[in-house]
Amino acid sequence: MSARDNILQRLRAAPQGTAPLAPDVRGFHAAVSAARPASNRATRMEVFCDKMAFWHAEVVKVTRDNWSQKLRELCAAKGVRSLLYGEQTEYTAALLAAGIGGLKPYDRPVDDWKQELFENTDASFTSTRGGIAETGTLIIWPDANEPRLMSLVPPIHFALLDADKLYETLFDAMIEQGWSGGLPTNALLVSGPSKTADIQVTLAYGAHGPKELIVLLLVNEEELA
Amino acid sequence: MNAQNNSQINAQANTQALRFVPASEFKERAAVAVADAHLRKSFRGAMDFLIAKRAAQFPDPVALESQRGLAEHIRKYSLARLPDLLEQLERNLTANGVQVHWAENPEQANAIIINIARRHSTKLMVKGKSMVSEEIELNHAMADAGMEALESDMGEYIVQLDGEKPSHIIMPAIHKTKLEIARLFAAKVPGAGYTESVDELIGIGRAVLREKFMTAEIGLSGVNFAVAETGTLCLVENEGNGRMCTTVPGVHIAITGIEKVVEKLEHVPPLFALLTRSATGQAITTYLNMISGPRKPGEKDGPREMHLVLVDNGRTQAYSDEQLRSTLQCIRCGACMNHCPVYTRIGGHAYGTTYPGPIGEIISPHMLGLAATHVLPTASSLCGACGEVCPVKIPIPDLLIRLRGEAQHDARPGHAPMLGQGAAKSALVDAIWSGWAALYTRPALYRAFGWLATRFRALTPPMQSGWTVSRTPLKPAKRTLHEQMAARERR
């Protein structure tokens, strides 16, 4: 008998009382939501910005027309010499047209340029699949164009989030976007720059991942104020 | 600093790797720890901090109760369907390109991992935080096989550098002060100057470990939740080292206990929300890393090969009993230890087991047997704090009492004996209880004993075993209660 067979056999041999019914997570969530003041786009944006600030991330409101220029200004202000970006995303054309210096496409397998990625790439720019207001969280969905390490290795991470895709809770995002129907090889939730409190419970940022997270929140012109 | 120096210091750290010390010497170590004012201050301060942070996350006790109820329900439901869910998880992971392995004990688990490592001519394995890897003492097995296993969680890196084991499952280096870590880094990290700045110390660790992430052949991680319906492994962390370990090296090995599986992705958010709030008082961690497979054709990063090792190591014993099964509901938040008056006073190392504190007291007997661990369930005043804060409502005090009984007695009729069943049985204690039973079931004998005990009370021994270690001796009253009541009636 294999280890697998032995383990499964022991589990199957265990006494089973009445099996519990499936937990009604949706019902629970609906009841919790109903008991809260209804959220709308404005409240979600406000809560998201507050929580992101709490996590030590910067949120910069931008529009479809000016986001790439804002990004150029931010890169200049932070002294970014090289900005990693993904090819063939809906934002690539605008990014390339913005006149940002040191643009570097993630255009080949990491194995070919690992050292350069780790040691000579100041910042990255990625899109997001959405955000979560309640916890101040980005949903990142890496793929062939925007690989996993973009949001991890460069010390500064710029992430573009469309305010239309801001959900109240993780559960809402998961259900409304139908995650269980097709997850990528590596889906991510990101709430702020990397951090640790492992030395005498003192919080320090930039543990192993980015030291700075800057969210470019894509809003309408009238929401800029 | 250069890579050669780094590998020297890490090799040094590995030769110092300690095996867990016997749990049976718990009392001796606890006595030493209680007398260590410095250690007690470290733990008291850190536990008070974590208790306050958790409390701030749960302002509404009614809401917390309903969240705990849901989380308990999800865990009980998952456990009730455990064998089916494990098979479903295996099917879906396999379809996603992940190789699934099963291990009944630490030896099998280590052999599986070492085989994979050898196949890839591994020199260095970088590790994200995994308590199951501590449980199987993987670092030691890797060192014995001539390969280096380097911890990359900052706290784990610190304790490994000092040749120690974690003293807390969430905050491994909680027993160390900033100054101790400053001295440790200056002494053991080549090129690192002495600094007491936490930011600079973290910067030193970051620089050393980034070099390692780039060169390691294998990354190892634990698992917080394994989702059967999608074949997804969820990892919860703040630092990003877990993501490094699961993304940068060519091979990713995840290791987990068989109990971590849930059926649906939608079962994760309620558990995740309680896990981070209970553990460190955070509404969410920096990262939730949901991995459903290795690099696909066309993708530019991620491991090319991915494995999951499912470990039993005594969990099926806990599972085989309907009461003890609730032990497996645990999501490893550590709240029970943060709130335990015993843990806070003696720290994590005194237990001598991978899992310290209340959860360690109820899980270790299944992993190591009662012969080695029967003293652990007695390391509790049964104050109940652990059960009250447990986010999945494990009745820890009830399980402690149950395990004390199993250590003292033969298995109940119809129950298979636990590993080490009856290990704490004592002929003297049995004789005392038989005598007690005889006295209390025979009225004449009882009255005679009462008369003798009161009349000859001066002969009561002044040293009464454990009782008089820190208490005044017990002495019978001048007259028995029956006599005193009779005298009162007469008045």
XYZ file of C-alpha atoms in Angstrom:
716
model
C 0.000 0.000 0.000
C 1.273 3.457 -0.834
C 1.426 6.319 1.642
C -1.493 7.825 -0.254
C -3.625 4.705 0.138
C -2.756 4.388 3.829
C -3.647 7.992 4.586
C -6.913 7.899 2.649
C -7.833 4.554 4.186
C -7.280 5.869 7.720
C -9.377 8.942 6.954
C -12.178 6.856 5.434
C -12.162 4.452 8.388
C -12.779 7.274 10.884
C -16.275 7.521 12.383
C -18.446 10.139 10.717
C -21.350 11.649 12.598
C -23.978 13.586 10.711
C -22.162 15.485 7.985
C -22.449 19.268 8.330
C -24.380 21.096 5.608
C -22.333 23.161 3.183
C -21.565 26.553 4.753
C -23.654 29.336 3.256
C -20.867 31.864 2.750
C -22.910 33.838 0.215
C -25.886 34.110 2.548
C -23.631 35.167 5.401
C -21.959 37.767 3.245
C -25.277 39.100 1.969
C -26.545 39.503 5.547
C -23.383 41.351 6.621
C -23.592 43.624 3.571
C -27.275 44.363 4.183
C -26.516 45.425 7.755
C -23.945 47.998 6.591
C -24.626 51.386 5.002
C -24.804 50.821 1.231
C -21.539 51.530 -0.535
C -21.209 53.468 -3.753
C -18.344 54.435 -6.026
C -17.489 57.514 -3.952
C -17.441 55.702 -0.586
C -15.434 52.826 -2.041
C -12.866 55.268 -3.389
C -12.662 57.091 -0.068
C -12.266 53.911 1.982
C -9.743 52.497 -0.494
C -7.577 55.638 -0.327
C -7.683 55.681 3.505
C -6.734 52.020 3.801
C -3.983 52.246 1.203
C -2.506 55.202 3.098
C -2.640 53.078 6.256
C -0.606 50.406 4.451
C 1.990 53.028 3.522
C 1.039 53.086 -0.158
C 0.587 56.319 -2.124
C -2.590 56.843 -4.111
C -2.510 59.356 -6.943
C -5.758 60.127 -8.730
C -5.345 60.271 -12.502
C -7.558 60.347 -15.595
C -7.455 58.460 -18.883
C -5.913 61.524 -20.454
C -3.187 62.352 -17.977
C -2.101 59.119 -16.260
C 0.977 58.544 -18.376
C 2.156 62.117 -17.853
C 1.580 61.759 -14.106
C 3.602 58.574 -14.193
C 6.394 60.383 -16.035
C 6.395 63.112 -13.368
C 6.416 60.571 -10.534
C 9.305 58.665 -12.126
C 11.263 61.893 -12.498
C 10.514 62.960 -8.908
C 11.616 59.584 -7.541
C 14.739 59.446 -9.681
C 13.625 56.287 -11.498
C 16.242 55.404 -14.096
C 14.584 52.269 -15.459
C 10.891 51.419 -15.588
C 9.835 47.860 -16.346
C 6.587 47.488 -18.302
C 4.537 44.820 -19.992
C 4.138 44.666 -23.762
C 0.784 44.431 -25.497
C -1.441 45.584 -22.676
C -4.205 48.136 -23.188
C -1.917 50.733 -21.576
C 1.304 50.035 -23.453
C 0.777 52.486 -26.325
C 0.065 55.436 -24.011
C 3.013 54.515 -21.822
C 5.406 54.418 -24.756
C 4.117 57.778 -25.977
C 4.626 59.518 -22.630
C 8.316 60.172 -23.015
C 9.376 58.292 -19.882
C 13.121 57.680 -19.787
C 14.603 54.204 -19.253
C 11.573 52.159 -20.315
C 12.384 48.480 -20.233
C 9.950 45.846 -21.575
C 9.609 42.451 -19.818
C 10.108 40.798 -23.192
C 12.006 37.593 -22.463
C 12.053 34.811 -19.869
C 13.436 35.893 -16.503
C 16.108 33.205 -16.748
C 17.837 35.297 -19.443
C 18.133 38.489 -17.393
C 17.586 37.640 -13.710
C 20.605 39.586 -12.513
C 19.546 42.702 -14.383
C 15.993 42.437 -13.049
C 17.208 42.132 -9.464
C 20.050 44.589 -9.504
C 19.376 47.132 -12.198
C 15.640 47.759 -12.426
C 14.394 50.664 -10.336
C 10.652 50.441 -10.839
C 7.841 48.657 -12.611
C 4.460 49.616 -13.972
C 1.576 47.100 -14.065
C -2.134 47.097 -14.595
C -4.487 45.561 -12.038
C -7.639 43.501 -12.316
C -9.385 45.520 -9.655
C -9.205 46.695 -6.087
C -10.820 46.009 -2.725
C -11.984 49.000 -0.701
C -12.543 47.334 2.682
C -8.919 46.311 3.072
C -7.084 48.655 0.675
C -6.011 45.916 -1.700
C -4.996 45.526 -5.341
C -5.986 42.461 -7.347
C -3.107 41.550 -9.632
C -3.497 38.942 -12.334
C -0.066 38.249 -13.872
C 0.091 36.788 -17.384
C 2.553 36.402 -20.251
C 2.547 40.173 -20.857
C 2.780 41.237 -17.218
C 4.661 38.420 -15.470
C 4.568 37.630 -11.740
C 7.855 39.224 -10.728
C 6.934 42.709 -11.967
C 5.036 43.411 -8.764
C 7.729 41.907 -6.546
C 11.337 42.542 -7.538
C 11.721 46.239 -8.514
C 11.960 48.498 -5.426
C 9.137 50.764 -6.661
C 5.854 49.421 -8.029
C 3.405 51.675 -9.896
C -0.003 50.033 -10.341
C -2.849 51.427 -12.404
C -6.291 50.769 -10.925
C -9.530 51.680 -12.677
C -11.962 53.033 -10.076
C -14.746 51.225 -11.983
C -13.230 47.967 -10.755
C -13.206 48.843 -7.086
C -15.167 46.282 -5.062
C -16.356 46.597 -1.495
C -14.895 43.287 -0.247
C -12.681 40.417 -1.352
C -15.728 38.191 -1.467
C -17.556 40.599 -3.817
C -14.558 40.760 -6.150
C -14.164 36.992 -6.167
C -17.803 36.313 -6.980
C -18.450 39.182 -9.399
C -15.280 38.473 -11.382
C -15.912 34.709 -11.320
C -12.455 33.797 -10.076
C -13.176 30.124 -9.453
C -14.012 29.724 -13.151
C -10.449 30.473 -14.240
C -7.518 31.479 -12.096
C -4.150 32.381 -13.604
C -1.057 30.413 -12.542
C -0.480 33.048 -9.865
C -3.194 35.466 -8.728
C -2.208 38.063 -6.149
C -3.687 40.393 -3.606
C -1.333 43.228 -2.724
C -1.940 45.633 0.167
C 0.941 48.080 0.374
C 4.697 47.696 0.040
C 6.324 44.609 1.557
C 6.929 44.835 5.287
C 8.006 42.974 8.406
C 7.761 43.362 12.174
C 10.074 40.453 12.924
C 12.629 42.558 14.800
C 11.157 43.457 18.176
C 7.698 44.012 16.612
C 8.981 47.202 14.947
C 7.426 47.736 11.532
C 9.896 48.131 8.653
C 9.004 48.523 4.966
C 10.799 46.985 2.000
C 11.413 43.570 3.550
C 11.937 41.496 0.395
C 9.594 43.046 -2.145
C 8.904 46.651 -3.170
C 9.782 49.435 -0.760
C 7.198 51.728 -2.320
C 3.778 51.066 -3.833
C 2.154 53.866 -5.801
C -1.404 53.344 -6.991
C -2.531 55.405 -9.971
C -6.277 55.486 -9.404
C -8.051 56.065 -12.675
C -11.028 58.360 -12.026
C -13.305 60.696 -13.966
C -12.311 64.308 -14.480
C -14.820 65.567 -11.884
C -13.521 63.138 -9.229
C -9.995 64.527 -9.323
C -10.592 67.099 -6.575
C 28.893 41.547 0.086
C 29.912 38.634 -2.070
C 28.215 35.329 -2.582
C 31.090 33.273 -1.267
C 30.963 34.935 2.117
C 27.251 34.457 2.241
C 27.461 30.759 1.630
C 30.094 30.485 4.334
C 27.918 32.094 6.935
C 24.947 30.045 5.910
C 26.892 26.839 6.017
C 27.916 27.885 9.496
C 24.297 28.501 10.462
C 23.368 25.058 9.187
C 26.013 23.173 11.085
C 24.531 24.729 14.193
C 20.982 23.656 13.332
C 19.380 22.193 16.429
C 16.971 19.354 16.656
C 13.975 19.976 18.816
C 14.711 19.100 22.400
C 12.660 16.440 24.210
C 9.266 17.664 25.341
C 9.622 15.381 28.368
C 12.094 17.829 29.907
C 9.483 20.554 29.720
C 9.287 21.221 33.451
C 13.020 21.774 33.833
C 13.104 24.198 30.905
C 9.962 25.987 32.084
C 11.565 26.552 35.496
C 14.620 28.102 33.856
C 12.501 30.266 31.553
C 10.295 31.553 34.369
C 13.402 32.734 36.225
C 14.699 34.618 33.150
C 13.484 38.182 33.706
C 14.766 39.355 30.328
C 12.933 36.616 28.400
C 9.743 37.234 30.361
C 9.869 40.925 29.561
C 10.326 40.184 25.836
C 7.331 37.870 25.722
C 5.081 39.910 28.000
C 5.686 43.020 25.893
C 5.172 41.262 22.570
C 2.093 39.334 23.691
C 0.450 42.458 25.159
C 1.103 44.201 21.849
C -0.440 41.370 19.815
C -3.422 41.032 22.173
C -4.198 44.753 21.841
C -3.774 44.686 18.044
C -6.147 41.727 17.734
C -8.741 43.284 20.050
C -8.750 46.470 17.962
C -9.732 44.389 14.906
C -12.813 42.961 16.590
C -14.688 45.916 18.074
C -18.081 44.181 17.816
C -18.301 40.978 19.890
C -21.566 39.908 18.237
C -20.070 40.218 14.751
C -16.961 38.351 15.889
C -19.086 35.500 17.241
C -20.915 35.100 13.945
C -17.633 35.212 11.997
C -16.144 32.551 14.273
C -19.286 30.475 13.822
C -18.938 30.610 10.035
C -15.205 29.854 10.142
C -15.788 26.875 12.445
C -18.518 25.642 10.123
C -16.235 25.891 7.082
C -13.456 23.994 8.854
C -15.792 21.283 10.192
C -17.408 20.885 6.778
C -14.012 20.602 5.103
C -12.809 18.008 7.621
C -16.002 15.968 7.264
C -15.222 15.650 3.560
C -11.439 15.477 3.951
C -10.594 12.294 2.001
C -12.803 13.360 -0.928
C -11.403 16.891 -0.903
C -7.816 15.628 -0.862
C -8.544 13.497 -3.922
C -10.261 16.414 -5.660
C -7.320 18.683 -4.816
C -4.903 16.119 -6.175
C -6.889 15.754 -9.420
C -7.084 19.497 -10.013
C -3.468 20.194 -9.101
C -2.338 17.372 -11.362
C -4.433 18.810 -14.190
C -2.743 22.182 -13.528
C 0.682 20.564 -13.888
C 1.557 20.160 -10.205
C 3.018 16.873 -8.942
C 1.328 15.720 -5.732
C 3.132 13.533 -3.180
C 1.876 11.930 0.026
C 3.936 11.318 3.163
C 2.828 9.428 6.262
C 5.695 10.634 8.445
C 8.647 13.049 8.500
C 11.059 10.459 7.034
C 8.889 9.961 3.940
C 8.374 13.710 3.519
C 12.090 14.444 3.767
C 12.902 11.626 1.349
C 10.466 13.015 -1.237
C 11.942 16.510 -0.991
C 15.551 15.337 -0.994
C 14.885 13.188 -4.063
C 13.506 16.173 -5.948
C 16.430 18.314 -4.772
C 18.993 15.718 -5.873
C 17.339 15.381 -9.272
C 17.986 19.091 -9.801
C 21.572 18.949 -8.448
C 20.535 21.371 -5.751
C 23.079 23.280 -3.732
C 20.706 25.787 -2.202
C 17.037 25.678 -1.270
C 15.429 28.941 -0.151
C 12.518 28.537 2.217
C 9.447 30.603 2.888
C 7.886 30.199 6.270
C 6.596 26.666 6.780
C 5.864 25.162 10.175
C 5.381 21.717 8.558
C 8.972 21.899 7.307
C 10.004 22.580 10.913
C 7.826 19.675 12.012
C 9.717 17.252 9.744
C 13.075 18.948 10.551
C 13.734 19.425 6.863
C 16.721 21.748 7.352
C 18.547 19.049 9.245
C 17.687 16.365 6.688
C 18.901 18.646 3.896
C 22.165 19.344 5.742
C 22.652 15.592 6.261
C 22.162 15.135 2.512
C 24.820 17.786 1.828
C 22.471 20.537 0.684
C 21.780 23.916 2.179
C 18.283 24.973 3.258
C 18.127 28.686 3.985
C 15.232 30.357 5.803
C 14.187 33.602 4.115
C 11.441 34.940 6.394
C 13.285 37.661 8.360
C 12.427 36.151 11.735
C 13.283 32.627 10.585
C 16.527 33.883 9.017
C 17.499 35.476 12.337
C 16.861 32.361 14.421
C 18.606 30.126 11.874
C 21.613 32.452 11.834
C 21.839 32.027 15.599
C 21.378 28.237 15.440
C 17.988 28.389 17.128
C 14.428 27.311 16.446
C 11.397 29.622 16.197
C 9.813 30.495 19.545
C 6.463 31.559 18.054
C 4.697 30.228 14.966
C 3.974 33.698 13.543
C 6.836 35.746 15.032
C 9.769 33.316 15.100
C 12.337 35.704 16.624
C 10.035 37.272 19.201
C 12.354 36.179 22.033
C 15.198 38.302 20.698
C 15.678 42.006 21.273
C 16.835 44.478 18.645
C 20.221 44.742 20.373
C 20.735 40.976 20.298
C 19.921 40.943 16.582
C 22.260 43.907 16.000
C 25.099 41.992 17.663
C 24.190 38.773 15.821
C 24.265 40.446 12.383
C 27.535 42.250 13.104
C 29.130 38.971 14.205
C 27.723 36.599 11.580
C 26.894 38.535 8.423
C 30.168 39.309 6.630
C 30.492 42.955 5.670
C 27.653 44.049 7.930
C 28.582 46.812 10.344
C 26.998 47.134 13.772
C 23.697 48.983 13.599
C 20.742 49.223 15.964
C 18.457 50.689 13.305
C 15.665 48.206 12.497
C 15.418 49.583 8.952
C 19.130 49.032 8.408
C 19.030 45.547 9.935
C 16.154 44.596 7.619
C 18.154 46.121 4.740
C 21.070 43.816 5.560
C 18.799 40.758 5.555
C 17.188 41.901 2.305
C 20.530 42.244 0.544
C 21.813 38.843 1.682
C 18.595 37.045 0.798
C 17.985 38.694 -2.598
C 21.299 37.217 -3.685
C 20.053 33.810 -2.518
C 16.682 34.011 -4.279
C 18.560 34.538 -7.542
C 20.848 31.534 -7.162
C 18.699 28.928 -5.393
C 17.667 25.926 -7.473
C 14.573 25.234 -5.334
C 12.089 27.332 -3.403
C 10.076 25.731 -0.625
C 6.923 27.113 0.940
C 4.112 26.139 3.252
C 0.419 26.458 2.449
C -2.256 28.354 4.377
C -5.278 27.124 2.423
C -5.449 24.552 -0.370
C -8.549 24.964 -2.548
C -9.859 21.654 -3.909
C -12.232 22.969 -6.613
C -9.558 25.006 -8.412
C -6.342 23.266 -7.375
C -4.988 26.441 -5.787
C -2.493 26.935 -2.959
C -2.957 30.132 -0.939
C -0.032 31.658 0.936
C -0.423 34.511 3.399
C 2.531 36.823 4.100
C 3.782 40.376 4.588
C 7.411 40.238 3.540
C 7.378 38.963 -0.038
C 9.934 36.243 0.677
C 7.208 33.636 0.170
C 6.513 35.051 -3.288
C 10.256 35.061 -4.017
C 10.535 31.376 -3.032
C 7.481 30.359 -5.073
C 8.367 32.423 -8.173
C 12.107 32.875 -8.712
C 13.708 29.391 -8.427
C 13.141 26.874 -11.223
C 11.385 24.441 -8.888
C 8.762 25.167 -6.235
C 7.943 22.599 -3.564
C 4.983 23.340 -1.307
C 4.510 21.305 1.834
C 1.398 21.126 3.976
C -0.500 19.078 6.511
C -3.414 17.144 5.002
C -5.925 19.196 7.027
C -5.394 22.508 5.206
C -7.780 21.801 2.326
C -11.088 23.616 1.768
C -13.637 22.786 -0.895
C -14.297 26.120 -2.587
C -12.427 29.330 -3.273
C -15.283 31.247 -1.625
C -14.473 29.430 1.640
C -11.135 31.248 1.777
C -12.150 34.893 2.481
C -13.856 34.234 5.860
C -10.878 32.167 7.072
C -8.305 34.586 5.650
C -10.014 37.561 7.335
C -9.954 35.843 10.737
C -6.429 34.479 10.264
C -4.692 37.828 9.780
C -6.826 39.666 12.346
C -6.307 36.976 14.984
C -2.608 36.538 14.283
C -1.163 40.038 14.080
C -4.210 42.280 14.277
C -3.989 43.165 10.575
C -7.146 43.493 8.469
C -5.143 41.855 5.670
C -1.516 40.952 5.015
C 0.571 42.613 2.309
C 0.240 39.557 0.083
C -2.202 36.770 -0.573
C -0.359 34.590 -3.063
C -2.738 32.207 -4.895
C -0.784 29.671 -6.908
C -2.535 27.333 -9.314
C 0.372 25.889 -11.225
C 3.891 26.241 -12.628
C 4.916 28.504 -15.517
C 2.772 27.880 -18.599
C 4.183 27.908 -22.130
C 4.619 31.547 -23.139
C 4.850 32.840 -19.576
C 8.147 34.504 -18.694
C 8.597 33.661 -15.041
C 7.445 31.314 -12.309
C 8.865 27.850 -11.552
C 9.035 25.355 -14.418
C 8.244 22.513 -12.041
C 5.968 22.455 -9.034
C 5.291 19.906 -6.305
C 2.952 19.581 -3.348
C 3.851 17.284 -0.439
C 0.849 16.303 1.701
C 1.971 15.279 5.189
C 0.058 13.133 7.691
C 2.451 12.874 10.681
C -0.183 11.944 13.245
C -3.033 13.965 11.796
C -4.992 10.845 10.868
C -4.812 9.772 14.514
C -6.470 13.028 15.591
C -8.951 12.596 12.740
C -9.961 9.111 13.857
C -11.687 10.467 16.985
C -14.649 12.803 16.605
C -13.665 14.978 19.576
C -9.928 15.107 18.861
C -10.633 15.836 15.185
C -11.407 19.454 16.073
C -7.645 19.865 16.632
C -7.380 19.844 12.833
C -9.647 22.876 12.450
C -6.597 25.001 13.323
C -5.557 27.684 10.820
C -2.275 28.420 12.690
C -2.934 32.022 13.694
C -1.135 31.746 17.036
C -3.813 33.690 18.972
C -4.017 30.872 21.544
C -0.349 31.287 22.439
C -0.549 35.085 22.476
C -3.327 34.861 25.068
C -1.935 31.947 27.107
C -0.666 32.909 30.577
C 1.687 29.917 30.560
C 3.164 30.615 27.103
C 3.616 34.292 27.953
C 5.649 33.386 31.028
C 7.838 30.615 29.617
C 8.124 31.465 25.901
C 8.075 29.068 22.979
C 11.367 27.237 23.418
C 10.477 25.668 26.777
C 7.890 23.401 25.105
C 10.593 21.695 23.047
C 8.145 21.030 20.187
C 7.583 22.600 16.767
C 4.258 24.035 17.870
C 4.377 25.701 21.298
C 1.531 27.016 23.430
C -2.009 25.623 23.622
C -2.167 24.448 19.987
C 1.156 22.664 20.493
C -0.172 20.990 23.633
C -3.076 19.455 21.695
C -1.360 18.681 18.360
C 2.073 17.469 19.532
C 0.754 14.287 21.223
C -0.524 13.121 17.816
C 2.778 13.881 16.096
C 5.211 12.661 18.741
C 3.124 10.330 20.916
C 1.990 10.750 24.513
C 5.129 9.085 25.905
C 7.173 12.110 24.869
C 4.504 14.770 25.311
C 2.108 13.792 28.116
C 3.379 16.631 30.279
C 2.387 19.271 27.680
C -1.410 19.105 28.168
C -0.753 19.769 31.869
C 0.983 23.090 31.028
C -2.309 24.928 31.363
C -4.330 26.456 34.158
C -7.446 25.705 32.062
C -8.310 29.388 32.235
C -10.002 29.023 28.861
C -8.472 32.056 27.119
C -7.182 29.903 24.241
C -10.620 28.512 23.472
C -12.231 31.950 23.707
C -9.933 33.594 21.169
C -9.656 30.665 18.751
C -11.069 31.946 15.435
C -12.303 28.469 14.481
C -13.607 27.645 17.964
C -11.416 24.667 18.784
C -12.432 23.648 22.331
C -8.793 23.620 23.448
C -9.437 23.280 27.224
C -11.703 20.238 26.638
C -9.028 18.653 24.462
C -6.356 19.296 27.105
C -8.482 17.473 29.696
C -9.155 14.637 27.254
C -5.442 14.205 26.509
C -4.552 14.278 30.210
C -6.982 11.386 30.614
C -5.613 9.466 27.646
C -2.125 9.800 29.136
C -3.307 8.379 32.491
C -5.562 5.542 31.300
C -5.894 2.696 28.851
C -7.883 3.388 25.696
C -11.655 3.535 26.152
C -13.462 0.382 25.027
C -13.962 0.442 21.267
C -11.285 3.104 20.768
C -7.888 2.347 19.231
C -5.101 3.337 21.628
C -3.351 6.617 20.865
C 0.379 6.612 20.245
C 1.784 6.437 23.786
C -1.628 5.715 25.336
C -1.391 5.604 29.142
C 2.205 6.829 29.136
C 1.728 8.824 32.359
C 0.148 5.951 34.278
C 1.681 5.602 37.716
C 1.234 2.668 40.109
C 1.444 5.065 43.059
C -1.238 7.378 41.695
C -3.447 4.379 40.848
C -2.991 3.029 44.381
C -3.870 6.412 45.902
C -7.038 6.629 43.823
C -7.991 3.031 44.706
C -7.528 3.903 48.362
C -9.575 7.065 47.921
C -12.348 5.092 46.236
C -12.313 2.504 49.027
C -12.585 5.202 51.727
C -15.378 7.077 50.029
C -17.498 4.012 49.299
C -17.306 2.445 52.784
C -18.945 4.657 55.456
C -17.332 2.904 58.433
C -13.877 3.167 56.941
C -14.548 6.791 56.004
C -15.538 7.709 59.575
C -12.551 5.886 61.011
C -10.201 7.673 58.635
C -11.769 11.038 59.489
C -11.375 10.401 63.207
C -7.738 9.374 62.853
C -6.848 12.199 60.482
C -8.260 14.878 62.785
C -6.975 13.442 66.087
C -3.462 12.839 64.757
C -3.324 16.012 62.608
C -0.034 16.947 64.212
C 1.530 14.029 62.337
C 0.593 15.431 58.873
C 3.853 15.538 56.891
C 5.095 19.118 56.318
C 6.448 18.270 52.854
C 3.578 17.322 50.524
C 5.171 16.671 47.157
C 4.352 19.296 44.509
C 1.810 21.028 46.738
C 4.327 22.535 49.153
C 6.723 23.758 46.453
C 4.930 27.072 46.506
C 2.114 26.634 49.061
C 1.783 26.106 52.818
C 1.180 22.461 53.834
C -2.351 21.121 54.051
C -3.483 20.122 57.529
C -6.814 18.524 58.573
C -9.110 20.538 60.866
C -9.355 19.690 64.569
C -12.668 17.904 64.081
C -14.323 16.374 60.986
C -17.060 18.313 59.224
C -19.617 15.755 60.405
C -18.552 16.339 63.998
C -18.645 20.105 63.616
C -22.116 20.020 62.069
C -23.376 17.729 64.825
C -21.975 20.109 67.460
C -23.755 23.021 65.789
C -27.086 21.161 65.790
C -26.704 20.562 69.509
C -26.155 24.290 70.188
